[in-house]
Coordinates of C-alpha atoms and ligand atoms in Angstrom, one line a residue:
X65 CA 8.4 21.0 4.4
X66 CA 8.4 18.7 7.2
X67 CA 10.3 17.4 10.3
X68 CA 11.5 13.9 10.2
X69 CA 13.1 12.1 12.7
X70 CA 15.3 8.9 11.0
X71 CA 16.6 6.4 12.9
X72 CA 19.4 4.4 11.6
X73 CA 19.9 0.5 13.1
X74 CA 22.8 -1.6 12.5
X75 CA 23.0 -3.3 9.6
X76 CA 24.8 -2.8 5.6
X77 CA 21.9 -1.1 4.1
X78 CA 22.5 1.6 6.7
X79 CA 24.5 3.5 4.1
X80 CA 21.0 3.5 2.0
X81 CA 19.8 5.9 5.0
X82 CA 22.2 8.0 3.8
X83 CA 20.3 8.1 0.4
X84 CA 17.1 8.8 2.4
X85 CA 18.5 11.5 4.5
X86 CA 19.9 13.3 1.2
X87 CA 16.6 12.9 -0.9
X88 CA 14.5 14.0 2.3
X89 CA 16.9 17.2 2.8
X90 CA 16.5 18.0 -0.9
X91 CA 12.9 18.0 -1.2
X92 CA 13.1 20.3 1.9
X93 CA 12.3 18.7 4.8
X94 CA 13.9 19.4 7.6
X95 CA 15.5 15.9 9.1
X96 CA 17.4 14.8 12.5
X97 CA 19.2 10.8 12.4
X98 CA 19.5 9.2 15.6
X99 CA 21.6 5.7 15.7
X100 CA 21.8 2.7 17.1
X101 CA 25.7 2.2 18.7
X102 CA 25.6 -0.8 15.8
X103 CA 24.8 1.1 12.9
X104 CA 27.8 3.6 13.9
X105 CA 29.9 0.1 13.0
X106 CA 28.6 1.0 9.3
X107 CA 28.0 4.9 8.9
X108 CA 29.8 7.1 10.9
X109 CA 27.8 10.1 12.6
X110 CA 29.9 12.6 10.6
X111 CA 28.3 11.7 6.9
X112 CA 24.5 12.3 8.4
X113 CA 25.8 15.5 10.2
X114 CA 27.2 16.7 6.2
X115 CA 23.8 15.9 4.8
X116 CA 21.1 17.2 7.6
X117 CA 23.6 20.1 9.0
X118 CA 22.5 19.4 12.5
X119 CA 23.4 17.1 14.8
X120 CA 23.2 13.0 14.9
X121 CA 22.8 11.9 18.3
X122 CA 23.3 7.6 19.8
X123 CA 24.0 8.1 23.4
X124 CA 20.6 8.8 25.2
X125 CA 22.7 11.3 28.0
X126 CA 23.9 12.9 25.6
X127 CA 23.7 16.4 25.2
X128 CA 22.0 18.2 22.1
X129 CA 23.8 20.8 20.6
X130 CA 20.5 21.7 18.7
X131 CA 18.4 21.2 21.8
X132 CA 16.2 19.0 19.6
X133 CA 15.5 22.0 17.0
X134 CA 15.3 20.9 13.6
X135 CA 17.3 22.8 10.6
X136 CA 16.0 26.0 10.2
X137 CA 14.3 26.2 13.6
X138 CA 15.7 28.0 16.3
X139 CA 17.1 26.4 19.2
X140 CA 14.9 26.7 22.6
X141 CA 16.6 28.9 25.0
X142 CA 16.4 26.0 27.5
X143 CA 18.4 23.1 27.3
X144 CA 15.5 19.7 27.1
X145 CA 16.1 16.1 27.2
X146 CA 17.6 15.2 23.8
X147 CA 15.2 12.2 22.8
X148 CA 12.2 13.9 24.4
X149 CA 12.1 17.0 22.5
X150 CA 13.4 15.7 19.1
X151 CA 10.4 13.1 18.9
X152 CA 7.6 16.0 19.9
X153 CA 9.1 18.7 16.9
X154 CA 8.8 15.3 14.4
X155 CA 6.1 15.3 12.3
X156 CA 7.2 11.6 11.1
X157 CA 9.6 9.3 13.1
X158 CA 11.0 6.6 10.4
X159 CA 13.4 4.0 11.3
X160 CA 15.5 2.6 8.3
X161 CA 17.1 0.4 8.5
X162 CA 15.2 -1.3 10.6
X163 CA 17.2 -4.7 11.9
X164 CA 15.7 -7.6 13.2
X165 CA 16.8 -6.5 16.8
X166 CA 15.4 -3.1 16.8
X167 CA 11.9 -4.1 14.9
X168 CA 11.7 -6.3 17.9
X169 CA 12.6 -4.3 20.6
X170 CA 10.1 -1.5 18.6
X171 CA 7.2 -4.2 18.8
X172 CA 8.1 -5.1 22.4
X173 CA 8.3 -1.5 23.9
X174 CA 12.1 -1.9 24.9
X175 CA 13.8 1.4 25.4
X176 CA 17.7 0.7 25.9
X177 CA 18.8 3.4 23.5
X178 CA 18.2 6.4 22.5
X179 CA 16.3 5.8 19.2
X180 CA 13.7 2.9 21.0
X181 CA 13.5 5.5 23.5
X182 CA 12.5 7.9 20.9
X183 CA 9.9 5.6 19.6
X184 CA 8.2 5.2 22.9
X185 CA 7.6 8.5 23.2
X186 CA 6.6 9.5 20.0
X187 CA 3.1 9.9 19.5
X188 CA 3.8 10.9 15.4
X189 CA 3.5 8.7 12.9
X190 CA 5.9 5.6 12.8
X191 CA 7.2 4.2 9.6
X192 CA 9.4 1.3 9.7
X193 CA 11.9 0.5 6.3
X194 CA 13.2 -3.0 7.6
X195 CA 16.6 -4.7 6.3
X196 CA 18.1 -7.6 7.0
X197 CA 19.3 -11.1 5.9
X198 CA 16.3 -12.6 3.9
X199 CA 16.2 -15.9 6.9
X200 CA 15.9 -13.5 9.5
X201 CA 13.4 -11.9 8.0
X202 CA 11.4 -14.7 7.0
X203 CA 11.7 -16.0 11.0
X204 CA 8.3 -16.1 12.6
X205 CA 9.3 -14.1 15.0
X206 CA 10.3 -11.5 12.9
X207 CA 7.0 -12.3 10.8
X208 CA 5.4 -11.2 14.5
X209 CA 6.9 -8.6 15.4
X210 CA 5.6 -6.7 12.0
X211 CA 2.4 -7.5 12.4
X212 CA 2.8 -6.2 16.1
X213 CA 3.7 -2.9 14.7
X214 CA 1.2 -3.3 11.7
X215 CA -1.5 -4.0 13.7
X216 CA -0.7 -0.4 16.0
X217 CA -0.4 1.5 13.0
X218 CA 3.0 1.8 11.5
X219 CA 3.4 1.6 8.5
X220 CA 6.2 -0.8 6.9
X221 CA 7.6 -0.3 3.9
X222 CA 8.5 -4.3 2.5
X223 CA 12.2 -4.8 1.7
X224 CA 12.8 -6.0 -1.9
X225 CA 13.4 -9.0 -2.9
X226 CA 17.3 -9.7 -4.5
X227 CA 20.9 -10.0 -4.2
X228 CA 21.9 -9.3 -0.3
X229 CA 24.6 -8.2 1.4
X230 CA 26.5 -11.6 2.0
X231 CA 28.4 -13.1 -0.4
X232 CA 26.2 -14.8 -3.2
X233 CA 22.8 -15.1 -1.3
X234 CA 19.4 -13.7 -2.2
X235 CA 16.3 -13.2 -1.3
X236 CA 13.7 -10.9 0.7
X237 CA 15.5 -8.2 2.7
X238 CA 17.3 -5.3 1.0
X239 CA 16.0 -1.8 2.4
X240 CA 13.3 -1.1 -0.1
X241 CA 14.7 1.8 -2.7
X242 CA 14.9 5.1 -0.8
X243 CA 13.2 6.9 -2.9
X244 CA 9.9 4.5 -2.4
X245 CA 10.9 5.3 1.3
X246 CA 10.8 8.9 1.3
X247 CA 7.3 8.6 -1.2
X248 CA 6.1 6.8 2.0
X249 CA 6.9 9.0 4.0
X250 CA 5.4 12.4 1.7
X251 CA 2.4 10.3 1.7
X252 CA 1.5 10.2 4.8
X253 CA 3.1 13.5 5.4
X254 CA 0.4 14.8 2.6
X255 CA -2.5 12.8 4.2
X256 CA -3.7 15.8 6.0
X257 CA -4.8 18.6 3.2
X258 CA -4.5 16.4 -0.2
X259 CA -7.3 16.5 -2.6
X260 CA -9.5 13.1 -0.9
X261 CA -8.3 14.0 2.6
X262 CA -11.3 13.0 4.7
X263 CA -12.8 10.5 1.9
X264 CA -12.8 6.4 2.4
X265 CA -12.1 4.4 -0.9
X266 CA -12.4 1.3 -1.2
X267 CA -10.5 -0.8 -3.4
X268 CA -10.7 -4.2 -4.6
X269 CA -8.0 -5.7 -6.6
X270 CA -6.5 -9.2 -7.8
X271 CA -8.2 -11.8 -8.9
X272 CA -10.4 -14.8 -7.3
X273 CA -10.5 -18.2 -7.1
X274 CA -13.1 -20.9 -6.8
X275 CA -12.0 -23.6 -5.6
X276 CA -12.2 -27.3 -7.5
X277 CA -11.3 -29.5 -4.9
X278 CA -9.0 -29.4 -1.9
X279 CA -5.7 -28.3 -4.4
X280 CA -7.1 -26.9 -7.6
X281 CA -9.4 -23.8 -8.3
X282 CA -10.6 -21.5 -11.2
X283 CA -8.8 -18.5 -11.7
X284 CA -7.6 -15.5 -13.4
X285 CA -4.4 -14.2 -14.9
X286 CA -5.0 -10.9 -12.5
X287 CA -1.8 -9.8 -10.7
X288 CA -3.8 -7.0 -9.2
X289 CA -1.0 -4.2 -10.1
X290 CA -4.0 -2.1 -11.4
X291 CA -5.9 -1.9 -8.3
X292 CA -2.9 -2.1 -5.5
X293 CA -2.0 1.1 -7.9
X294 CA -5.4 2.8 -7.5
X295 CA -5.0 2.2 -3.7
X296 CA -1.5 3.7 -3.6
X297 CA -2.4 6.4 -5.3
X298 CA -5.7 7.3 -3.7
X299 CA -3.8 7.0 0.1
X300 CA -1.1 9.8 -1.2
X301 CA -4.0 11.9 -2.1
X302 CA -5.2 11.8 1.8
X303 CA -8.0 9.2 1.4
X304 CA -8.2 6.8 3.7
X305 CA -7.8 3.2 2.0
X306 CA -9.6 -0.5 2.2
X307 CA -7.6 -2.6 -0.1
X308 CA -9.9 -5.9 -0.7
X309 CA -7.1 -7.8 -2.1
X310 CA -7.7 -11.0 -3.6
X311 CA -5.0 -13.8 -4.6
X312 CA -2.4 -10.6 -4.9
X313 CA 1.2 -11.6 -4.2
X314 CA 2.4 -8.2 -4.6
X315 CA 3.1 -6.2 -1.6
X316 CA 0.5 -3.6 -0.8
X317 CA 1.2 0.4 -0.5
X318 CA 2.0 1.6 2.5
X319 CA -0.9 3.3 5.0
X320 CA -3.8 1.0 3.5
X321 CA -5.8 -1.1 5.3
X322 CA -5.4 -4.6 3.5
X323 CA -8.1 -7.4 3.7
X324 CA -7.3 -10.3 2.0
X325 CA -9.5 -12.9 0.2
X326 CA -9.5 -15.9 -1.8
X327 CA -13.4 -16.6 -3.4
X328 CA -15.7 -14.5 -5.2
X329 CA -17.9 -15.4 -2.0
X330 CA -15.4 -13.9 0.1
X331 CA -14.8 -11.1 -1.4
X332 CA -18.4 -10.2 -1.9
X333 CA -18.7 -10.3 2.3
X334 CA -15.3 -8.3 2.7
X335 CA -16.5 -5.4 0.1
X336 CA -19.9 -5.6 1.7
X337 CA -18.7 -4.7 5.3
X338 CA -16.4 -1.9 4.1
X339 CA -18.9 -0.5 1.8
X340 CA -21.4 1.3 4.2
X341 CA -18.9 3.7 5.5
X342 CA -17.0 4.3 2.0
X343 CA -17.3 7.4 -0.3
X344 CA -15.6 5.9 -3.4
X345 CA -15.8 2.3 -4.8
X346 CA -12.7 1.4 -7.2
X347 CA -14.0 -2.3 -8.2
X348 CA -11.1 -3.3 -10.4
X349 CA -10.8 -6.9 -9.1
X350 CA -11.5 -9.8 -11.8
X351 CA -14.0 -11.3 -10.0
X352 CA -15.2 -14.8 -11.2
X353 CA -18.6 -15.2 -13.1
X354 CA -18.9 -18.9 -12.2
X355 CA -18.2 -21.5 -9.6
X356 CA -17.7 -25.4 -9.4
X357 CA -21.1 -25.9 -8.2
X358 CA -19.6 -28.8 -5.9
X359 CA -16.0 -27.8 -4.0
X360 CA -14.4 -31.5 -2.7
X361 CA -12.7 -31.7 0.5
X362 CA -10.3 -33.7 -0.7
X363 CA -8.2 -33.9 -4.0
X364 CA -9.9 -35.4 -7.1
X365 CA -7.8 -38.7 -8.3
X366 CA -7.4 -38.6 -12.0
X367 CA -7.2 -42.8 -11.6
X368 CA -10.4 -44.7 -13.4
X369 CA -11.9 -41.5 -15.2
X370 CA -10.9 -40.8 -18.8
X371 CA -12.2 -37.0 -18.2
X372 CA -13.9 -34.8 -16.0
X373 CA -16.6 -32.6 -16.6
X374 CA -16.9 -29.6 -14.3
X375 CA -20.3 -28.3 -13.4
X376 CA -20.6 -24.4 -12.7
X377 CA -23.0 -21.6 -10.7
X378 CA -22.5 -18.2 -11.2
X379 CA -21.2 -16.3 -8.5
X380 CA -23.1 -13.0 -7.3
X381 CA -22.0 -10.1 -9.4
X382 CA -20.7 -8.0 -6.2
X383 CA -20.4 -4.8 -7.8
X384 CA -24.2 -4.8 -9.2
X385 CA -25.0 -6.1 -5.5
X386 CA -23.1 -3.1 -3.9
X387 CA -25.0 -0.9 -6.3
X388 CA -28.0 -1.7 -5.5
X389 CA -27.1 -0.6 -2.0
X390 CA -26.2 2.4 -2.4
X391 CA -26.8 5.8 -0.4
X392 CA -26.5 9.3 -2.0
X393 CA -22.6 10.7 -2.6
X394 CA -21.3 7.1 -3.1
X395 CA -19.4 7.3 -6.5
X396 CA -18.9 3.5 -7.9
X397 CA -16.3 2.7 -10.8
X398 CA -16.5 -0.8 -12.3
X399 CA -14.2 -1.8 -14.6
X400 CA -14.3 -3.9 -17.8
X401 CA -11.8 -6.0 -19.8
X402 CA -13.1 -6.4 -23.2
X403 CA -12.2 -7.9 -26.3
X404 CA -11.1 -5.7 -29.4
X405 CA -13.7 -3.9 -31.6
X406 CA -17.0 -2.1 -29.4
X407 CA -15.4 -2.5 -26.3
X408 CA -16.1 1.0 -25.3
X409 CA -19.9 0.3 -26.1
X410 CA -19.9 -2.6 -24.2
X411 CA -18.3 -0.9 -21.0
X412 CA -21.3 2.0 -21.5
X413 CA -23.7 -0.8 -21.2
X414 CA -21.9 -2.5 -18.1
X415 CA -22.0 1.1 -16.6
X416 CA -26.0 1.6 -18.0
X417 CA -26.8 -2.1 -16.5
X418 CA -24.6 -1.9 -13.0
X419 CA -25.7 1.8 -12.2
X420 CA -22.7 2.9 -12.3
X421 CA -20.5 6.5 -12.0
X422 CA -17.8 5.2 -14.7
X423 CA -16.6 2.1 -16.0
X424 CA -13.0 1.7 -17.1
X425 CA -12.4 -0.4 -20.2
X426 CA -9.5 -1.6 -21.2
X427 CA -9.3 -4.1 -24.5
X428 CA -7.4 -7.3 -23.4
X429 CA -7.1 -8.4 -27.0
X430 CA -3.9 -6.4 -27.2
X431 CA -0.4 -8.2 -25.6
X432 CA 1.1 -5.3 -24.1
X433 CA -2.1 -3.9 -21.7
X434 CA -4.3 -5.4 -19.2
X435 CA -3.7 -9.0 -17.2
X436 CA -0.3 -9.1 -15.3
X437 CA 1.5 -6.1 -17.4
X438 CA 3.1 -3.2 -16.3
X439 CA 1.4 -0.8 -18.3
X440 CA -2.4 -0.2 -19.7
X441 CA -4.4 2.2 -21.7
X442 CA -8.2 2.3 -20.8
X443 CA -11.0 4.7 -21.6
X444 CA -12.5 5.6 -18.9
X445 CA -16.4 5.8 -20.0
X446 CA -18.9 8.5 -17.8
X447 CA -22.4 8.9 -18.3
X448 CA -22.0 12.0 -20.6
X449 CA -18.0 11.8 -21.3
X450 CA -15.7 8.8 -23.1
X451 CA -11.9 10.2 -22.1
X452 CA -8.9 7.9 -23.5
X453 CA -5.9 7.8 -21.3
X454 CA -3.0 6.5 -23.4
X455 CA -0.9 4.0 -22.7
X456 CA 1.1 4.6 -19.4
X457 CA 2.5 2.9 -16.2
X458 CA -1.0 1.5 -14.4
X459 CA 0.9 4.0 -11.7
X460 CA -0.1 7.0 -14.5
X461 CA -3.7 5.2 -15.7
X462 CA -4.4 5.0 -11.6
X463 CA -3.8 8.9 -11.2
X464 CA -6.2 9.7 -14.8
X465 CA -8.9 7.7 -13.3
X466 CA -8.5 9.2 -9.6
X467 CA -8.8 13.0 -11.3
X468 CA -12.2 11.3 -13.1
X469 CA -13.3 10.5 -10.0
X470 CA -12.7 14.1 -8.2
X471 CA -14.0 15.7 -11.4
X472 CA -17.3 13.0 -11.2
X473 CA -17.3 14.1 -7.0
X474 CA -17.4 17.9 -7.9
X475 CA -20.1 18.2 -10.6
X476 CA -22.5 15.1 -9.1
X477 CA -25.5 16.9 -7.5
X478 CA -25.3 14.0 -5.2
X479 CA -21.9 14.7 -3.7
X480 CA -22.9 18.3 -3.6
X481 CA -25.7 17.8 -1.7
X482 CA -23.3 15.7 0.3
X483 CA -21.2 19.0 0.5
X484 CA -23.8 21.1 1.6
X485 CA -25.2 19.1 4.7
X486 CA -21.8 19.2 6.0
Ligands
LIG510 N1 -17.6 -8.0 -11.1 C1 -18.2 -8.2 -9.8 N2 -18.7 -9.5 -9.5 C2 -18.6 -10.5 -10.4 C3 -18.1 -10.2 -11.7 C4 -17.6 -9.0 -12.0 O1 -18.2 -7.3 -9.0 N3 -19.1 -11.7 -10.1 C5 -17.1 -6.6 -11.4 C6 -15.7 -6.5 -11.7 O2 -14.9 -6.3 -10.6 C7 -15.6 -5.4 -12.7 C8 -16.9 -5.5 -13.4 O3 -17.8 -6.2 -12.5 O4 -15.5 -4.1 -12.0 C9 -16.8 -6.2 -14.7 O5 -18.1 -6.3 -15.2 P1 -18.7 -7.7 -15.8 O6 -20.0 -7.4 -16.5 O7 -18.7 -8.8 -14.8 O8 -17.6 -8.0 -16.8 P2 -17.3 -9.4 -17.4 O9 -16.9 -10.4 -16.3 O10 -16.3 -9.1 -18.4 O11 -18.7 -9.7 -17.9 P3 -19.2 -10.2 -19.3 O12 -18.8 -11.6 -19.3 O13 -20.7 -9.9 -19.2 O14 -18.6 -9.3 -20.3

């Protein structure tokens, strides 16, 4: 159980808070909602007030019945300044929705009401769920004023992308589901005590690409769902996260720290530099094997040539180059997409050849699992063990392979030696 302060700005989607509130309240936090004057043009105080049982406050004099104790706190016997004491009881402070004009004033440090007031002085995590016509979200300035807040640690949870609010237009800006919100929100809640509390992993995901000439490149069918899954996951269990992320168009999970590359060359330098400090490598990028040996500036004319033939180098293999680096309670998981019959064998060998902890193969021969789908089923191969995990969300597979790497973490002499220095 935890306290969470929402804040709820002025736009439609402020009836989603009310979602949030309820699903917050039912998992048994305890939750206060300060407003925005605006959003009371769209939900009235009097629906929050049903769903917390305490009161909503917009006015920053105003007086707090509650004097800024949660439900199921008792009130203090004096009587404190109503945005001061409600921000220092929150474990959380999470504004959605966030409009345009509140993520700016937020990223500016304006305090003209009672909920940027709150902000200011709240030194607990901020999350910020924005909403708002897909142009004004797409405005640099709005574009700025997220990576203000990015960049000083909130977290944002993306709004989705679909039908909005005005008649017949879509696009990026609905208030992301609030169920994702309040996931968000339990995951950084759960930071502190889950099982890799304390542990960096490192993630790399998507796919690269090697550039041809100054418009075309050789690539991969890699969406990077599998690893931006393995980094979500790995951040709910407390870890703290470096999401190498290459070519991946999908948004990333909240509370990771997101690098993002284009070449195998590039990734290899980003991986490198977060690797020293990491406890866990999750290397499930498709990283390319070979390069046009000659990149041009410019773009190749198809005009007087009946064909082109494309010379290419390999690429360093990063993952054998990170192992070969490696310093005592490091646990490093390749991954391998194989075709059809031996696959398995052929991801024991990858693991035998790379020096690795485990190697997770899944068989691309088969339509429905691997590149760009939804689902998979790998077997994730150990030095002593083979274990299948049957085919699931890549949100299921990424939780089987994060217990196989706790299990690997608690039996490897190296991590308990790791353990016992400590
Ligand atoms: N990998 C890497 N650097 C490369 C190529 C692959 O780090 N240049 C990593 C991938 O991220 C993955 C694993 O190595 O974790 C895949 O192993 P690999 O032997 O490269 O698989 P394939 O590319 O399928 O190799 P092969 O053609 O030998 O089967």
């Amino acid at each position: 159980m935890a306290r969470i302060l929402v804040g709820v700005s002025g736009g439609i989607a402020a009836y989603k808070a009310v979602e949030l509130v309820r699903l917050a309240t039912g998992a048994g936090h305890a939750v206060r909602v300060v407003q925005t004057p605006a959003s009371l043009q769209f939900v009235g105080r009097a629906t929050f007030e049903g769903v917390t049982g305490a009161p909503v406050l917009v006015e920053e004099f105003e007086r707090d019945p509650a004097r800024g104790a949660y439900p199921g706190d008792p009130a203090p016997s004096h009587d404190p300044i109503s945005h001061l004491e409600l921000v220092r009881q929150a474990d959380l402070f999470c504004v959605a929705p966030a409009s345009a004009n509140t993520l700016a004033k937020l990223a500016h440090g304006l305090a003209d009401n009672l909920l940027t007031s709150a902000a200011l002085a709240c030194t607990a995590p901020l999350v910020v769920a924005p909403a708002m016509n897909n142009h004004m979200y797409e405005h640099p300035a709005t574009r700025d004023n997220l990576a203000v807040l990015r960049a000083r640690g909130a977290t944002i949870v993306e709004p989705d992308t679909g039908r909005l609010a005005s008649r017949g237009e879509r696009g990026v800006g609905r208030l992301a589901d609030p169920a994702l919100i309040l996931e968000t929100l339990e995951g950084l809640l759960g930071k502190a005590g889950g099982p890799m509390d304390g542990l960096h992993v490192l993630v790399s995901a998507g796919g690269t690409r090697e550039p041809i000439d100054s418009v075309r490149y050789v690539g991969n069918r890699s969406s990077g769902r599998m690893g931006l899954a393995l980094a979500g996951q790995a951040a709910r269990r407390g870890a703290e996260v470096t999401l190498v992320a290459a070519n991946v168009t999908l948004p990333a999970p909240a509370g990771v720290r997101l690098i993002e590359v284009e070449t195998a060359a590039e990734l290899l330098e980003a991986t490198r530099a977060a690797f020293a400090d990491a406890d866990v490598l999750l290397m499930a990028a498709a990283v390319a094997d070979f390069r046009p040996s000659e990149a041009l500036d410019e773009k190749i004319s198809k005009s007087g040539r009946d064909g082109l033939a494309l010379a290419l180098e390999p690429t360093e293999d990063v993952l054998a180059a990170l192992a070969a680096q490696r310093a005592p309670g490091q646990t490093l998981v390749g991954f391998a997409a194989e075709h059809g019959a031996g696959a398995v064998e052929r991801g024991r060998a990858k693991l035998e050849r790379k020096g690795l902890d485990a190697v997770v193969v899944n068989d691309i021969s088969r339509a429905e699992v691997g590149f760009d789908a939804p689902d998979n089923e790998v077997t994730i191969v150990t030095s002593d063990a083979e274990r299948h995990v049957a085919l699931g969300s890549k949100e299921s597979v990424a939780a089987a392979i994060l217990d196989a790497v706790e299990r690997l973490r608690t039996t490897s002499p190296d991590a308990s030696t790791v353990e016992g220095e400590l």
